[in-house]
Coordinates of C-alpha atoms in Angstrom, one line a residue:
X94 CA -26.5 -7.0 -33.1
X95 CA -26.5 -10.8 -33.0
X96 CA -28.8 -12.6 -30.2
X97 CA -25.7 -14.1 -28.4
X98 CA -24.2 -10.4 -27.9
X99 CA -27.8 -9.3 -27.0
X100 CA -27.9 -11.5 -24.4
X101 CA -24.2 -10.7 -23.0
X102 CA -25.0 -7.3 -23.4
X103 CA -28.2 -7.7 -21.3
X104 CA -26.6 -9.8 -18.7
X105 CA -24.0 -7.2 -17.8
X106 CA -26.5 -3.8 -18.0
X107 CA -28.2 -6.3 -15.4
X108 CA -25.4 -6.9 -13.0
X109 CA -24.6 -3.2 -13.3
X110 CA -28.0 -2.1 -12.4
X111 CA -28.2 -4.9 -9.3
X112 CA -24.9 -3.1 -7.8
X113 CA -26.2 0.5 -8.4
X114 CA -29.5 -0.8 -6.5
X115 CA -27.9 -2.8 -4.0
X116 CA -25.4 0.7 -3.0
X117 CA -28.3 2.8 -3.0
X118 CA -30.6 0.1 -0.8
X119 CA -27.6 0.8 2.1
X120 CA -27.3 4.0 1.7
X121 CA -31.1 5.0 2.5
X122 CA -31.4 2.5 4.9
X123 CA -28.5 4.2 7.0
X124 CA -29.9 7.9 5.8
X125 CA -33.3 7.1 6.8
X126 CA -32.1 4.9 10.1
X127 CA -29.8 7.9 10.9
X128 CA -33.0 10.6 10.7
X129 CA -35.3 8.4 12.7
X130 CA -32.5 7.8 15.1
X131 CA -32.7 3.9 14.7
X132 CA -29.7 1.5 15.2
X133 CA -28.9 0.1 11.7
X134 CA -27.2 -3.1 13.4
X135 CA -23.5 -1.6 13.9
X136 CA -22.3 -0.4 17.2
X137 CA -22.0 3.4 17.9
X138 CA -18.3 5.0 17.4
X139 CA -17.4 5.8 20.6
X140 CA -15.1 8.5 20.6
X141 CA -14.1 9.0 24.3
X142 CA -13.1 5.5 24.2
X143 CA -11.2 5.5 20.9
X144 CA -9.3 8.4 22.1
X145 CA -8.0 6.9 25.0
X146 CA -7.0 3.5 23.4
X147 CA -5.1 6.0 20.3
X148 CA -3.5 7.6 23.2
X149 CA -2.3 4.5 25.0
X150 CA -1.0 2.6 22.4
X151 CA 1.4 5.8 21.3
X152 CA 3.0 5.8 24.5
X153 CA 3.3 2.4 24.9
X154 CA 4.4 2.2 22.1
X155 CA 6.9 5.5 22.2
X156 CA 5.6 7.2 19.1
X157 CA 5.2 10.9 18.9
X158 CA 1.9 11.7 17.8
X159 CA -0.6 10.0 15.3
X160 CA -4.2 11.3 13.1
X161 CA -6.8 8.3 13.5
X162 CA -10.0 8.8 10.9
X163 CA -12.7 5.9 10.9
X164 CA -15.5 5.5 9.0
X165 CA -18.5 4.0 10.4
X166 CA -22.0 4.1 10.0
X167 CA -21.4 6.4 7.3
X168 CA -19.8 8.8 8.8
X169 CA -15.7 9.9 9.0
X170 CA -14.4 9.8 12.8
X171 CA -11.3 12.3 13.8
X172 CA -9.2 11.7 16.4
X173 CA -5.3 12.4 17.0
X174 CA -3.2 12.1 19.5
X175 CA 0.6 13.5 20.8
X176 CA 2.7 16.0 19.3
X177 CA 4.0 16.6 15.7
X178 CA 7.8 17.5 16.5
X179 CA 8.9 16.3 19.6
X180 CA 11.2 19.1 19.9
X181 CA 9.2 22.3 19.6
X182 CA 6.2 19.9 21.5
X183 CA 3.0 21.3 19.1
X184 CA 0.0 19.2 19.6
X185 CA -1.4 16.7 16.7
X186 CA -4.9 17.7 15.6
X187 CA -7.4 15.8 13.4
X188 CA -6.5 18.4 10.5
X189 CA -3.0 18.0 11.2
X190 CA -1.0 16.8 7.8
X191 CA 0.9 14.0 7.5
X192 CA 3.4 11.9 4.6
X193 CA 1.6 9.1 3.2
X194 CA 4.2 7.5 1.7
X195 CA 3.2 4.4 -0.7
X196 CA -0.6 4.9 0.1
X197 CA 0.1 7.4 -2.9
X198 CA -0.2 4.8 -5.0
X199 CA -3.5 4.0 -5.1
X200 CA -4.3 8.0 -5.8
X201 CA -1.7 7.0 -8.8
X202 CA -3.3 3.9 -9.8
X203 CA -6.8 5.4 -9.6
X204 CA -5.9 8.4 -12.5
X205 CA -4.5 5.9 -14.8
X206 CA -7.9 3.6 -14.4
X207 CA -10.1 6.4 -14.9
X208 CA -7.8 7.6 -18.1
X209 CA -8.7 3.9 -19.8
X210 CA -11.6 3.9 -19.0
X211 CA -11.8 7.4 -21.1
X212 CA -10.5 5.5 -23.8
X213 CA -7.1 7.6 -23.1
X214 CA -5.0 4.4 -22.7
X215 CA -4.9 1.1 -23.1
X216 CA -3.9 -0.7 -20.2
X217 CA -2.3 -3.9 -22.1
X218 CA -0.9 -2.2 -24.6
X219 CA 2.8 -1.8 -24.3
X220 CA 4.0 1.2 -22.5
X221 CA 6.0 2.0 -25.4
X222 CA 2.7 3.3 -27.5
X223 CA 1.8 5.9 -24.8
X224 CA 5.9 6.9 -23.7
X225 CA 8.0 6.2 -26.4
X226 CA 10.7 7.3 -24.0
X227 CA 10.6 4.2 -22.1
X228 CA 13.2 1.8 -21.0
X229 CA 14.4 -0.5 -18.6
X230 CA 17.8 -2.2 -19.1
X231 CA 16.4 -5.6 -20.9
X232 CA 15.2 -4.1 -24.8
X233 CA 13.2 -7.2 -25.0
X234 CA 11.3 -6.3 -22.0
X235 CA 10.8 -2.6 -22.8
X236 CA 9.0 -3.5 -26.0
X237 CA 6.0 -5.7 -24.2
X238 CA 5.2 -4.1 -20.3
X239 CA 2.1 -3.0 -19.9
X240 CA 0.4 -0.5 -17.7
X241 CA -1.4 -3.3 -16.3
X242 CA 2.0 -5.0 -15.6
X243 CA 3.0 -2.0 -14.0
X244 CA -0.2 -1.7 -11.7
X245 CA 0.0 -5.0 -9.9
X246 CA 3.6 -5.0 -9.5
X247 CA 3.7 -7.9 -11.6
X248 CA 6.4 -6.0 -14.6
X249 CA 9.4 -7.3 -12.8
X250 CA 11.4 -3.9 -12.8
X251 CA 13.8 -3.1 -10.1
X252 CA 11.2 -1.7 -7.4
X253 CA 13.5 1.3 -5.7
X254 CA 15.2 3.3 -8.0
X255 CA 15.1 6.6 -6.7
X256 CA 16.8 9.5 -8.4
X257 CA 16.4 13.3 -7.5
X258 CA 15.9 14.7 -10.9
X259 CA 15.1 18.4 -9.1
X260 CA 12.2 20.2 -8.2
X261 CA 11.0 21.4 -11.9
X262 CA 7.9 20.2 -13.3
X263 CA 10.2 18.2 -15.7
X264 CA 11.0 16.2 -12.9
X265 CA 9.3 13.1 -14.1
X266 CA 10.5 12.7 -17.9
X267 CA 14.3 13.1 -16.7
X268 CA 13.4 10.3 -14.3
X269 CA 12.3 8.0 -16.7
X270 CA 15.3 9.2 -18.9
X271 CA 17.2 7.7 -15.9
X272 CA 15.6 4.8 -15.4
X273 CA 17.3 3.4 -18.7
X274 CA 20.0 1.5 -16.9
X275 CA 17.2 0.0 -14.1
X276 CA 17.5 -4.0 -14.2
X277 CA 14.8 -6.6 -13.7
X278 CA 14.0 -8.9 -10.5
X279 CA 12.3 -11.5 -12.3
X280 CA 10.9 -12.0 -16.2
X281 CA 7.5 -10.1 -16.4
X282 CA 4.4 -11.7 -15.6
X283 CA 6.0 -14.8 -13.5
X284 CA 5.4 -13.6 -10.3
X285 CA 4.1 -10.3 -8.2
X286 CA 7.1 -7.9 -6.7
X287 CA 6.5 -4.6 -5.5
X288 CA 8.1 -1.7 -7.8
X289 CA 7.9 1.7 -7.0
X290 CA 9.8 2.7 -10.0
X291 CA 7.0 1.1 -11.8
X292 CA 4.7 3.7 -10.0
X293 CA 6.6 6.5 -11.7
X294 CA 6.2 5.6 -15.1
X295 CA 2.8 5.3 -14.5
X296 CA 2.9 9.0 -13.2
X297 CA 4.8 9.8 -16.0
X298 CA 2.3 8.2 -18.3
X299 CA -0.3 10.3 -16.5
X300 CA 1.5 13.6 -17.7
X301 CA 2.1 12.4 -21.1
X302 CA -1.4 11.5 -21.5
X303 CA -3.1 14.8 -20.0
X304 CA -0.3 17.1 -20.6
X305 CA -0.5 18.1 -17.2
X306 CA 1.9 17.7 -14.6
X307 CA 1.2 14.7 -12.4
X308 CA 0.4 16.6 -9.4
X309 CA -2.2 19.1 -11.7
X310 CA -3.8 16.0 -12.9
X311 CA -3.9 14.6 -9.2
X312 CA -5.8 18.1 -8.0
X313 CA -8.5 17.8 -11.4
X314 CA -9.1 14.5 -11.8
X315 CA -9.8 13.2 -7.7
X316 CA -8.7 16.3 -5.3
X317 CA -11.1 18.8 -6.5
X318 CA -13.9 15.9 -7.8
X319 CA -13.2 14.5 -4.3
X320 CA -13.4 17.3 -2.3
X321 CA -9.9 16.4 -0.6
X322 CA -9.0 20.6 0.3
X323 CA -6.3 18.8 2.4
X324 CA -4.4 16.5 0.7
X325 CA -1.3 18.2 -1.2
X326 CA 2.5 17.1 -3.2
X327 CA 4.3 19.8 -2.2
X328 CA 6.1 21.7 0.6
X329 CA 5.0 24.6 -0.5
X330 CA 1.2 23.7 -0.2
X331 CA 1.7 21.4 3.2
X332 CA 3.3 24.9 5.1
X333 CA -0.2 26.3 4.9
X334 CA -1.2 23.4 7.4
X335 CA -0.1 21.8 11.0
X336 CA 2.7 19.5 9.3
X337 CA 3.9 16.5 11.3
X338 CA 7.8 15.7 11.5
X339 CA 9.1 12.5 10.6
X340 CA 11.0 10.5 13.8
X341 CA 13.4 7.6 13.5
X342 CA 14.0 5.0 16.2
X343 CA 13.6 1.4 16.9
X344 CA 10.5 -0.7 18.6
X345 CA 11.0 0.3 22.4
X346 CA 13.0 3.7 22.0
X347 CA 12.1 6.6 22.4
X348 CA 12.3 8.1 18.6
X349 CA 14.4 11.2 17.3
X350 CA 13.6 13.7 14.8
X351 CA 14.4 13.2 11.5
X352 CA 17.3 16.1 9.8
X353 CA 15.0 17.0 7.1
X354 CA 11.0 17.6 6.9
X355 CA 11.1 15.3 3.8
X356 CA 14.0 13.5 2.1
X357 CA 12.6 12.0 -1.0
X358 CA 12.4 14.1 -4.4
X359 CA 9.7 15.5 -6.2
X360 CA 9.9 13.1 -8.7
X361 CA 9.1 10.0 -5.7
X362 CA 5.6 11.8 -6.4
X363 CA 3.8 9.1 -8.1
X364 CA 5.0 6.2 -6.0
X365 CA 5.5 8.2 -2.8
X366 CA 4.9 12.0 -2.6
X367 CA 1.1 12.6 -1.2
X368 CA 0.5 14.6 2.3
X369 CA -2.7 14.5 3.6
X370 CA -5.0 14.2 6.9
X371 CA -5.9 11.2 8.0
X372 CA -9.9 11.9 7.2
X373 CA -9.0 13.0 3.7
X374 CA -7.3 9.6 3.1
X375 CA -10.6 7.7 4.5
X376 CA -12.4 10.3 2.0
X377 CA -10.9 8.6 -1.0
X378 CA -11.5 5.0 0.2
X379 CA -14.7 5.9 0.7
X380 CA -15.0 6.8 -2.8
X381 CA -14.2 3.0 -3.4
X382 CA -16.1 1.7 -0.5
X383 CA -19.2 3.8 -2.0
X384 CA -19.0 2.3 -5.3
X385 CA -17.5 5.2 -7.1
X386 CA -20.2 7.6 -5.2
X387 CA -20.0 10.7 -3.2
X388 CA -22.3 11.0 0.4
X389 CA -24.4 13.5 -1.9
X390 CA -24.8 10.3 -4.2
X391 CA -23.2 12.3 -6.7
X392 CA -21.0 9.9 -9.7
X393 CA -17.0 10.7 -8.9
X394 CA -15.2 6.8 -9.8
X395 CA -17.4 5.2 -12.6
X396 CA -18.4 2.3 -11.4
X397 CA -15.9 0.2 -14.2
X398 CA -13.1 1.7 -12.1
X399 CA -13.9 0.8 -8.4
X400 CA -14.7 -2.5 -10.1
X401 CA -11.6 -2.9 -12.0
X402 CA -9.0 -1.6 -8.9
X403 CA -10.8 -4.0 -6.6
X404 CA -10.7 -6.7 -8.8
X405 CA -8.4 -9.4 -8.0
X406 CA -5.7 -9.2 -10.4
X407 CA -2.3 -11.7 -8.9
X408 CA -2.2 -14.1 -6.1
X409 CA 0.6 -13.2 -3.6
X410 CA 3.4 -15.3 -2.9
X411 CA 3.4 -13.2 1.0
X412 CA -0.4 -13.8 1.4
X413 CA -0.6 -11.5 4.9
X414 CA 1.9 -8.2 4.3
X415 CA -0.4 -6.2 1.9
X416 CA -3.3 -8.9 1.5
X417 CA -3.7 -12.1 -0.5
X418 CA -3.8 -10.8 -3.8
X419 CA -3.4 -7.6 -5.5
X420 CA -5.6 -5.6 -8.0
X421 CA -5.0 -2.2 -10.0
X422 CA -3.4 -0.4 -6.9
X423 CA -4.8 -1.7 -4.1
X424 CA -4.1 -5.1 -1.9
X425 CA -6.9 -7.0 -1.6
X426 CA -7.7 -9.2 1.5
X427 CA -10.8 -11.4 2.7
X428 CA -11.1 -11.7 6.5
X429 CA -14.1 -13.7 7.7
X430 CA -15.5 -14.1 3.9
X431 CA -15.6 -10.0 3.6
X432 CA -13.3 -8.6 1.1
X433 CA -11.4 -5.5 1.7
X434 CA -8.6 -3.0 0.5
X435 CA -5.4 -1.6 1.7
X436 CA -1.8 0.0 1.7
X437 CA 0.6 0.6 3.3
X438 CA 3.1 3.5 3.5
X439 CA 6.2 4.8 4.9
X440 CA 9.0 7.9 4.4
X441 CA 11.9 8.8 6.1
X442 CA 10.1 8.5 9.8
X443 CA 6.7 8.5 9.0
X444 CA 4.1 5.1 8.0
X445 CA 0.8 4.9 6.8
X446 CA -1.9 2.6 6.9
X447 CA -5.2 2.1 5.5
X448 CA -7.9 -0.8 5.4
X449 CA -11.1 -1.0 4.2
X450 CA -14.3 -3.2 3.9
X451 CA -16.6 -1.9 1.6
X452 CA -19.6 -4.4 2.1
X453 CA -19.2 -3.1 5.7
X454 CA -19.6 0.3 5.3
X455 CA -15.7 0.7 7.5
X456 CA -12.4 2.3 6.4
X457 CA -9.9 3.2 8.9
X458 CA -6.3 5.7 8.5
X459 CA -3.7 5.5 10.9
X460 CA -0.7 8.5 10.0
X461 CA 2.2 8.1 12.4
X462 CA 5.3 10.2 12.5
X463 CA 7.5 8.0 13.6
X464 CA 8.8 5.2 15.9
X465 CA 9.5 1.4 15.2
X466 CA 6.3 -0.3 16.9
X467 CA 3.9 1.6 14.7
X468 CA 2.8 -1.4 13.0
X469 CA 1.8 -2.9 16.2
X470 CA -0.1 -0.1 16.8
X471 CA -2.1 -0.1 13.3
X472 CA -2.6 -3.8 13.5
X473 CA -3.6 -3.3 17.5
X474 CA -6.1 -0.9 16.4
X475 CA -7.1 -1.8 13.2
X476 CA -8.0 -5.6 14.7
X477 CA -10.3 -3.7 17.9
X478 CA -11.8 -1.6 15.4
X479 CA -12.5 -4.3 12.5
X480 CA -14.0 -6.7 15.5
X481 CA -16.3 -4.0 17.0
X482 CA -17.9 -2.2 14.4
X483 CA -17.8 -4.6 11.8
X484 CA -17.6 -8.0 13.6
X485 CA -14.8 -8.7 11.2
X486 CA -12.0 -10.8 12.6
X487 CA -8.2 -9.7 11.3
X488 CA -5.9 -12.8 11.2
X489 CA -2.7 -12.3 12.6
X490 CA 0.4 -13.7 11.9
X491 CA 2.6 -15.5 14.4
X492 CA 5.2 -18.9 13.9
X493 CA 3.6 -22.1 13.9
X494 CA 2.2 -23.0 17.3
X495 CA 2.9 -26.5 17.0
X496 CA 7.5 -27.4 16.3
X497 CA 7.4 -27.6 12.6
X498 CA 9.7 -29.5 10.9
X499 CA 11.3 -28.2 8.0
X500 CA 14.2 -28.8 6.1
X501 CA 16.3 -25.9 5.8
X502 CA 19.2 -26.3 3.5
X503 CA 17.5 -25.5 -0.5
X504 CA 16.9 -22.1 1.2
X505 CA 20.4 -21.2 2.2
X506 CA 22.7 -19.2 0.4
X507 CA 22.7 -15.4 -1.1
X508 CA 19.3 -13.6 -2.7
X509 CA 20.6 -10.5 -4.1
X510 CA 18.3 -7.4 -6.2
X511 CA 19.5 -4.2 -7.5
X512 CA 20.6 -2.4 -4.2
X513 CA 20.4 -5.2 -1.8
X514 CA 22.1 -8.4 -0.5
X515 CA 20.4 -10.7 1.6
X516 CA 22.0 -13.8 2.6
X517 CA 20.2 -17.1 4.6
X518 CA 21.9 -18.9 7.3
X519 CA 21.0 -21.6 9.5
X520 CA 20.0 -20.2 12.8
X521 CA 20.1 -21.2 16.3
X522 CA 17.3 -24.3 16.9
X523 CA 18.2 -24.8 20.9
X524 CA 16.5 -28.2 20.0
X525 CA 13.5 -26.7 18.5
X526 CA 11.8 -26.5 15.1
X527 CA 14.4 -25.6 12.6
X528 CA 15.0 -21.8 12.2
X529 CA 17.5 -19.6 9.9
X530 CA 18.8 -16.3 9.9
X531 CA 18.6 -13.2 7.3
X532 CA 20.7 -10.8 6.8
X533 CA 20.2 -7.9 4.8
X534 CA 22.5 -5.2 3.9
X535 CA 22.9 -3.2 0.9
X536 CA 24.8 -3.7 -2.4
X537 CA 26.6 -2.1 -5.3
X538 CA 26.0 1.7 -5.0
X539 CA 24.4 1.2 -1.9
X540 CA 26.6 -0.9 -0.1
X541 CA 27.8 0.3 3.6
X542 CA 25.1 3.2 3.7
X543 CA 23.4 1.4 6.2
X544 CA 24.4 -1.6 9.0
X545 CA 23.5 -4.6 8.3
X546 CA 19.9 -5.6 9.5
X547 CA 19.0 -9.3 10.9
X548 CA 15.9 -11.0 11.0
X549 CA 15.6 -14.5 13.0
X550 CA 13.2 -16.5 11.0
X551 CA 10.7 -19.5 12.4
X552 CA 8.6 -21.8 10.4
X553 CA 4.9 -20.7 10.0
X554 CA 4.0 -23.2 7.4
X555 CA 5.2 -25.6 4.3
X556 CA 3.6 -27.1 1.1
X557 CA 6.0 -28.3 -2.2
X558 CA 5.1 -24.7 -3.2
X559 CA 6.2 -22.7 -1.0
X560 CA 7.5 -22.1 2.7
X561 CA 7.3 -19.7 4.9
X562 CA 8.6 -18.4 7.8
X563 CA 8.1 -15.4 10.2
X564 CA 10.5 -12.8 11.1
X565 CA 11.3 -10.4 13.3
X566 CA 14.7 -9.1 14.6
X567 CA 13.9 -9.0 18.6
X568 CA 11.1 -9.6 20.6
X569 CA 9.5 -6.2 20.4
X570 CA 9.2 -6.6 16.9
X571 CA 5.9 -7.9 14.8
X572 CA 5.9 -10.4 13.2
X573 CA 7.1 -10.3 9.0
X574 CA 6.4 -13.0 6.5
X575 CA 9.4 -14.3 4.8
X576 CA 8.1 -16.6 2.0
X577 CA 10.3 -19.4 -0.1
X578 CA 9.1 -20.6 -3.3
X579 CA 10.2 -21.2 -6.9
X580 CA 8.9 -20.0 -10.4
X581 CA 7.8 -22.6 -13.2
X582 CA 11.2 -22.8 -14.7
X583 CA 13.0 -23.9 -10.8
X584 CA 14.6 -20.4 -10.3
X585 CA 14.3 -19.7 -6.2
X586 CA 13.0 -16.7 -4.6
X587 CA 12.5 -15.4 -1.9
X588 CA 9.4 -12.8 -1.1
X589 CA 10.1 -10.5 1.6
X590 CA 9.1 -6.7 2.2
X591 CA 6.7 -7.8 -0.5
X592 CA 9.2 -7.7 -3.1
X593 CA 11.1 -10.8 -4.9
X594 CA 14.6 -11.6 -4.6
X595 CA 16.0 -14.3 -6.9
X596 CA 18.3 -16.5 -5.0
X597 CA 22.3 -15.8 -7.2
X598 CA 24.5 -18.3 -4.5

């Protein structure tokens, strides 16, 4: 071994050993402060309290029922609040179950890290070495995305191509069979847009790679490691809890339930398909906020992997949806100079959310099912909780609070992706700083299966980069970044619902 790799070699067994020791330092300090029943400088849960706020905010806020778990000062916090099905009225209880939605992905994400870091896959290696099945429309591209492409949303495949391939366990390969004809919303590489479908090849790479179905590998390689007894992928295995309906209805009405327990496929597994408590979904970010360690101190993520899914990956054009950049699975944020992780998720009337800081010791899971305001809920909560028991402020995100002036016009005209048409207006100033208007409504095979949906936009802020504006379609609505900005070569895009839309009129 040369000196020069010695010294590389050395460097990093050091830095390895310095975060092992620096995880283990805070972890007997809050064992030992916990036994001698001293303070370790963060504020005690309060629980009565807690309770109370869940409960106000959901009928405030007319949502059903809701499952808040909070980790804090090393332990996991239960609460819930309101009923699971408004119609037969059953109560919501900390081990009731709900749809995660997207938050699946990071369950996703997390088996195909651990697989390369086995030395099962290479993660920049083209997807066709693993799944010589693969294809997307564009031969070119099929040849060179990667699985790392495909983790940070940066492989430019259509994001929502969903497709109910049945309920066998050969759901998966007949999806990605399908997936031939699926298009591209930008060349790989150029810029970061949500993909879903990407999601399921990865699932599907998961299968090919343990020969396992994606939901047996899910339950050996972090369920049963994990100790998660109550999270689950099918109906089957969610009857044997309390199961929470979905409800639909917009920000200030009181929501209905939804026709069908769940109305995505099987094969939305990998991108979408988790059920799970709220607690159990803080038990997995605590695997992350732990450094790969379990409260027994027990080894379950090698430490390469936490590092690697944290690990800031792409810069986000939206810098507030999902965070400011995104890693292997997770968006990554930095409020007040600590970093954190998170995702979202929503199904067919139910959303998911979860944050964490690591450095402070907090993760927090909000399940909902149902009702428009839940995001105001989340960030209502989420922003109380971050402030008291981590002194952690949580931006917001809110038009410019001084007129800004901004000129309009290169932004007008049609944005259209796979599915969807939205198209940019000038909207009404009254005198004030210029504002436009979106409307978005679907396209080829899904045109007129939904009414059209507007969103009045205001300036927030503008640099030769990019421009962006905040959105919302009434006043009971939160606030959504709608962000401008062009690629290297001029092409215009617009970044909204975290996805990019190339600008076609």
């Amino acid at each position: 071994m040369s000196e020069n790799l010695r010294r590389e070699v050395s460097k990093l067994v050091d830095q390895e050993v310095a975060k092992i020791l620096e995880q283990t330092d805070r972890d007997v300090a809050r064992t030992v402060n916990r036994a001698l029943g001293v303070s370790d400088g963060a504020p005690a849960f309060d629980t009565a309290r807690w309770q109370a706020r869940l409960g106000e905010l959901l009928a405030a806020h007319h949502i059903p029922g809701a499952a808040l778990a909070v980790l804090a000062d090393g332990e996991i916090h239960e609460l819930a609040a309101g009923v699971l099905h408004t119609g037969t009225g059953v109560t919501v209880t900390p081990d009731s179950v709900f749809q995660i939605g997207s938050v699946s992905k990071g369950y996703t994400a997390a088996m195909v890290v651990l697989l390369a870091d086995a030395g099962k896959l290479d993660l920049d290696a083209p997807v066709v070495d693993v799944l010589p099945d693969f294809a997307v429309a564009d031969a070119g591209v099929t040849r060179t995305i990667t699985p790392r492409q495909l983790l940070n949303h940066t492989s430019g495949i259509e994001g929502d191509y969903v497709n109910d391939t049945g309920r066998g366990d050969d759901c998966l390969a007949r999806y990605i069979e399908g997936a031939r004809t699926v298009g591209l919303t930008n060349p790989p590489g150029v810029t970061m847009s949500y993909s879903s479908t990407a999601y399921n090849v990865l699932g599907r790479i998961v299968e090919v790679v343990t020969g396992q179905t994606w939901d047996e590998a899910l339950k050996e390689l972090l369920l049963a490691p994990l100790g998660l007894e109550h999270t689950m992928t099918l109906p089957e295995e969610v009857l044997r809890f309390r199961a929470a309906m979905g409800h639909m209805g917009e920000p200030g009405e009181t929501p209905v339930p939804t026709p069908l327990w769940n109305m995505l496929p099987r094969s939305a597994g990998p991108y979408g398909g988790i059920s799970a408590t709220a607690a159990d979904v803080v038990r997995f970010a605590r695997a992350f906020v732990d450094g790969g360690a379990a409260p027994d101190g027990t080894r379950v993520l090698p430490a390469a992997v936490v590092d690697a899914m944290l690990t800031r990956e792409v810069e986000m054009p939206d810098q507030w949806f999902l965070g400011a950049h995104w890693g292997l699975g997770w968006g990554l944020f930095e409020w007040d100079g600590a970093r954190g992780f998170g995702h979202d998720g929503s199904t067919f009337g139910q959303l998911a959310y979860l944050r964490a800081i690591p450095e402070k010791g907090l993760a927090i899971a909000l399940l909902t099912n149902g009702g428009g305001a839940a995001p105001k809920v989340f960030e209502t909560l989420c922003r109380e909780l971050c402030a008291e028991l981590a002194g952690v402020t949580m931006p917001g995100f809110a038009p410019a609070t001084e007129p800004l002036a901004v000129e309009t016009e290169p932004f007008l005209g049609s944005y259209k992706r796979e599915g969807f048409l939205m198209t940019i207006a000038d909207g009404d100033s009254d005198g004030g700083p210029a504002t436009l208007r979106l409307r978005y409504e679907g396209a080829d095979g899904l045109a007129g299966t939904f009414d059209p949906l507007v969103w009045h936009l205001t300036p927030v802020s503008h640099t030769p980069a990019k421009t962006v504006f905040a959105g919302r379609r009434n006043e009971k609505d939160a606030w959504i970044p709608v962000v401008f900005y062009a690629l290297a070569d001029g092409s215009r895009y617009v970044h909204f619902g975290v996805r990019a839309t190339a600008k076609s009129a």
